[in-house]
């Protein structure tokens, strides 16, 4: 079994593949165009539907813009804190209360949710992580194996912290 220094010395990374980022971006743009076309076609018969489709189109374009402009492509756990490669600190190990995995939890696909002891400011990097109050979601457009590996590393570090 590894000792605490070995775990703290190891750096665990989870990355969103660049090809997947571009595929998500193109899918959002295509969906926005489809919503715009449906809204335009239904304007004369149903203005309410056209308005809803216009709002959906704007929302999808804003999501696509956020995905296109995001700087972060990786999350890094260095044994003490979870950061992304743009330098934003997601949370520190001593702030994590528990890790929620499984089907029953509201979590990103192929990822997990961290429950923090104190709320932190909202943050988001599309397809990589989000933070709302005391919850941090990790994953989305990341490989499931890497997500499990990071969740296991965080669980091990939490177990060592609580056992010390």
CSV table of C-alpha atoms in Angstrom, one decimal:
chain,number,residue,atom,x,y,z
A,1,UNK,CA,0.0,0.0,0.0
A,2,UNK,CA,1.3,3.5,-0.9
A,3,UNK,CA,2.1,5.9,1.9
A,4,UNK,CA,0.8,9.4,2.2
A,5,UNK,CA,3.9,10.9,0.5
A,6,UNK,CA,3.4,8.7,-2.5
A,7,UNK,CA,-0.2,9.7,-3.0
A,8,UNK,CA,0.6,13.4,-2.5
A,9,UNK,CA,3.5,13.3,-4.9
A,10,UNK,CA,1.3,11.8,-7.6
A,11,UNK,CA,-0.6,14.1,-9.9
A,12,UNK,CA,-3.9,12.8,-11.3
A,13,UNK,CA,-5.2,14.4,-14.5
A,14,UNK,CA,-8.5,14.1,-16.3
A,15,UNK,CA,-8.7,15.7,-19.8
A,16,UNK,CA,-11.5,16.6,-22.3
A,17,UNK,CA,-10.3,15.4,-25.7
A,18,UNK,CA,-10.0,18.3,-28.2
A,19,UNK,CA,-11.8,16.3,-30.9
A,20,UNK,CA,-14.8,15.8,-28.5
A,21,UNK,CA,-14.9,19.5,-27.7
A,22,UNK,CA,-15.2,20.3,-31.5
A,23,UNK,CA,-17.8,17.6,-32.0
A,24,UNK,CA,-19.9,19.1,-29.1
A,25,UNK,CA,-19.4,22.6,-30.6
A,26,UNK,CA,-20.6,21.5,-34.1
A,27,UNK,CA,-23.6,19.6,-32.6
A,28,UNK,CA,-24.7,22.7,-30.6
A,29,UNK,CA,-24.4,24.9,-33.7
A,30,UNK,CA,-26.4,22.4,-35.9
A,31,UNK,CA,-29.1,22.2,-33.2
A,32,UNK,CA,-29.2,26.0,-32.9
A,33,UNK,CA,-29.7,26.2,-36.7
A,34,UNK,CA,-32.5,23.5,-36.6
A,35,UNK,CA,-34.3,25.4,-33.8
A,36,UNK,CA,-34.0,28.7,-35.7
A,37,UNK,CA,-35.4,27.0,-38.8
A,38,UNK,CA,-38.3,25.5,-36.9
A,39,UNK,CA,-39.0,28.9,-35.2
A,40,UNK,CA,-38.9,30.7,-38.6
A,41,UNK,CA,-41.2,28.2,-40.2
A,42,UNK,CA,-43.8,28.3,-37.4
A,43,UNK,CA,-43.8,32.1,-36.8
A,44,UNK,CA,-47.0,32.8,-38.8
A,45,UNK,CA,-49.0,29.8,-37.3
A,46,UNK,CA,-47.7,29.9,-33.7
A,47,UNK,CA,-45.8,33.0,-32.5
A,48,UNK,CA,-45.5,31.3,-29.0
A,49,UNK,CA,-43.6,28.4,-30.6
A,50,UNK,CA,-41.5,30.7,-32.7
A,51,UNK,CA,-40.6,32.7,-29.5
A,52,UNK,CA,-39.7,29.5,-27.6
A,53,UNK,CA,-37.5,28.4,-30.6
A,54,UNK,CA,-35.8,31.8,-30.8
A,55,UNK,CA,-34.9,31.6,-27.1
A,56,UNK,CA,-33.7,28.0,-27.5
A,57,UNK,CA,-31.5,29.1,-30.5
A,58,UNK,CA,-30.0,31.9,-28.4
A,59,UNK,CA,-29.4,29.6,-25.5
A,60,UNK,CA,-27.7,27.0,-27.7
A,61,UNK,CA,-25.5,29.6,-29.4
A,62,UNK,CA,-24.4,30.9,-25.9
A,63,UNK,CA,-23.6,27.4,-24.8
A,64,UNK,CA,-21.6,26.9,-28.0
A,65,UNK,CA,-19.8,30.2,-27.4
A,66,UNK,CA,-18.9,29.2,-23.9
A,67,UNK,CA,-17.6,25.8,-25.1
A,68,UNK,CA,-15.5,27.5,-27.8
A,69,UNK,CA,-14.0,30.1,-25.5
A,70,UNK,CA,-13.2,27.9,-22.6
A,71,UNK,CA,-9.5,27.8,-21.7
A,72,UNK,CA,-9.5,24.7,-19.6
A,73,UNK,CA,-9.0,21.3,-21.1
A,74,UNK,CA,-7.7,19.3,-18.1
A,75,UNK,CA,-8.4,18.9,-14.4
A,76,UNK,CA,-5.4,18.2,-12.1
A,77,UNK,CA,-5.5,16.8,-8.6
A,78,UNK,CA,-2.1,17.3,-6.9
A,79,UNK,CA,-2.9,15.6,-3.6
A,80,UNK,CA,-4.0,18.9,-1.9
A,81,UNK,CA,-6.3,20.6,-4.4
A,82,UNK,CA,-8.2,20.2,-7.6
A,83,UNK,CA,-7.4,22.8,-10.3
A,84,UNK,CA,-7.9,23.1,-14.0
A,85,UNK,CA,-5.1,23.9,-16.4
A,86,UNK,CA,-6.2,27.5,-16.8
A,87,UNK,CA,-5.2,28.0,-13.2
A,88,UNK,CA,-8.7,28.1,-11.6
A,89,UNK,CA,-8.9,26.3,-8.2
A,90,UNK,CA,-12.0,24.1,-8.1
A,91,UNK,CA,-11.6,23.1,-4.5
A,92,UNK,CA,-9.1,21.9,-1.8
A,93,UNK,CA,-9.0,18.4,-0.4
A,94,UNK,CA,-9.8,19.7,3.1
A,95,UNK,CA,-13.1,21.3,1.7
A,96,UNK,CA,-14.4,17.9,0.4
A,97,UNK,CA,-17.0,16.3,2.6
A,98,UNK,CA,-17.8,13.3,0.4
A,99,UNK,CA,-17.7,12.0,-3.2
A,100,UNK,CA,-21.0,11.0,-4.8
A,101,UNK,CA,-20.9,8.4,-7.5
A,102,UNK,CA,-23.4,6.1,-9.1
A,103,UNK,CA,-26.7,6.3,-10.9
A,104,UNK,CA,-28.9,7.9,-8.2
A,105,UNK,CA,-27.0,11.2,-8.1
A,106,UNK,CA,-27.3,14.3,-10.2
A,107,UNK,CA,-23.9,14.1,-11.8
A,108,UNK,CA,-22.1,14.7,-15.1
A,109,UNK,CA,-21.9,11.8,-17.5
A,110,UNK,CA,-18.8,9.6,-16.9
A,111,UNK,CA,-18.0,11.7,-13.8
A,112,UNK,CA,-18.8,12.3,-10.1
A,113,UNK,CA,-19.9,15.0,-7.7
A,114,UNK,CA,-18.0,16.4,-4.8
A,115,UNK,CA,-19.9,17.7,-1.8
A,116,UNK,CA,-18.0,20.5,-0.1
A,117,UNK,CA,-18.2,21.6,3.5
A,118,UNK,CA,-18.7,25.3,2.6
A,119,UNK,CA,-20.3,26.9,-0.5
A,120,UNK,CA,-17.9,28.3,-3.1
A,121,UNK,CA,-18.6,30.8,-6.0
A,122,UNK,CA,-20.3,29.4,-9.1
A,123,UNK,CA,-18.0,28.3,-11.9
A,124,UNK,CA,-18.1,26.2,-15.1
A,125,UNK,CA,-15.9,24.8,-17.7
A,126,UNK,CA,-18.2,23.1,-20.3
A,127,UNK,CA,-17.7,19.4,-20.5
A,128,UNK,CA,-15.1,19.4,-17.7
A,129,UNK,CA,-16.5,20.7,-14.4
A,130,UNK,CA,-19.2,22.9,-12.8
A,131,UNK,CA,-19.6,24.3,-9.3
A,132,UNK,CA,-22.9,25.4,-7.7
A,133,UNK,CA,-22.8,26.2,-4.0
A,134,UNK,CA,-21.5,23.2,-2.1
A,135,UNK,CA,-21.5,20.8,-5.1
A,136,UNK,CA,-18.8,20.3,-7.7
A,137,UNK,CA,-19.5,18.2,-10.8
A,138,UNK,CA,-16.5,16.7,-12.5
A,139,UNK,CA,-16.8,15.1,-15.9
A,140,UNK,CA,-19.2,15.3,-18.8
A,141,UNK,CA,-17.1,15.2,-22.0
A,142,UNK,CA,-14.3,13.2,-20.4
A,143,UNK,CA,-13.4,9.5,-20.6
A,144,UNK,CA,-15.2,7.5,-17.9
A,145,UNK,CA,-12.0,5.5,-17.0
A,146,UNK,CA,-10.1,8.8,-16.2
A,147,UNK,CA,-13.1,10.0,-14.1
A,148,UNK,CA,-13.2,6.8,-12.1
A,149,UNK,CA,-9.4,7.0,-11.6
A,150,UNK,CA,-9.7,10.6,-10.3
A,151,UNK,CA,-12.6,9.7,-8.0
A,152,UNK,CA,-10.7,6.8,-6.6
A,153,UNK,CA,-7.6,9.0,-6.0
A,154,UNK,CA,-9.8,11.6,-4.2
A,155,UNK,CA,-11.5,8.9,-2.2
A,156,UNK,CA,-8.1,7.5,-1.2
A,157,UNK,CA,-6.8,10.9,-0.2
A,158,UNK,CA,-10.0,11.6,1.8
A,159,UNK,CA,-9.6,8.2,3.6
A,160,UNK,CA,-6.0,9.0,4.5
A,161,UNK,CA,-6.9,12.4,5.7
A,162,UNK,CA,-9.7,11.1,7.9
A,163,UNK,CA,-7.6,8.3,9.2
A,164,UNK,CA,-4.7,10.6,10.2
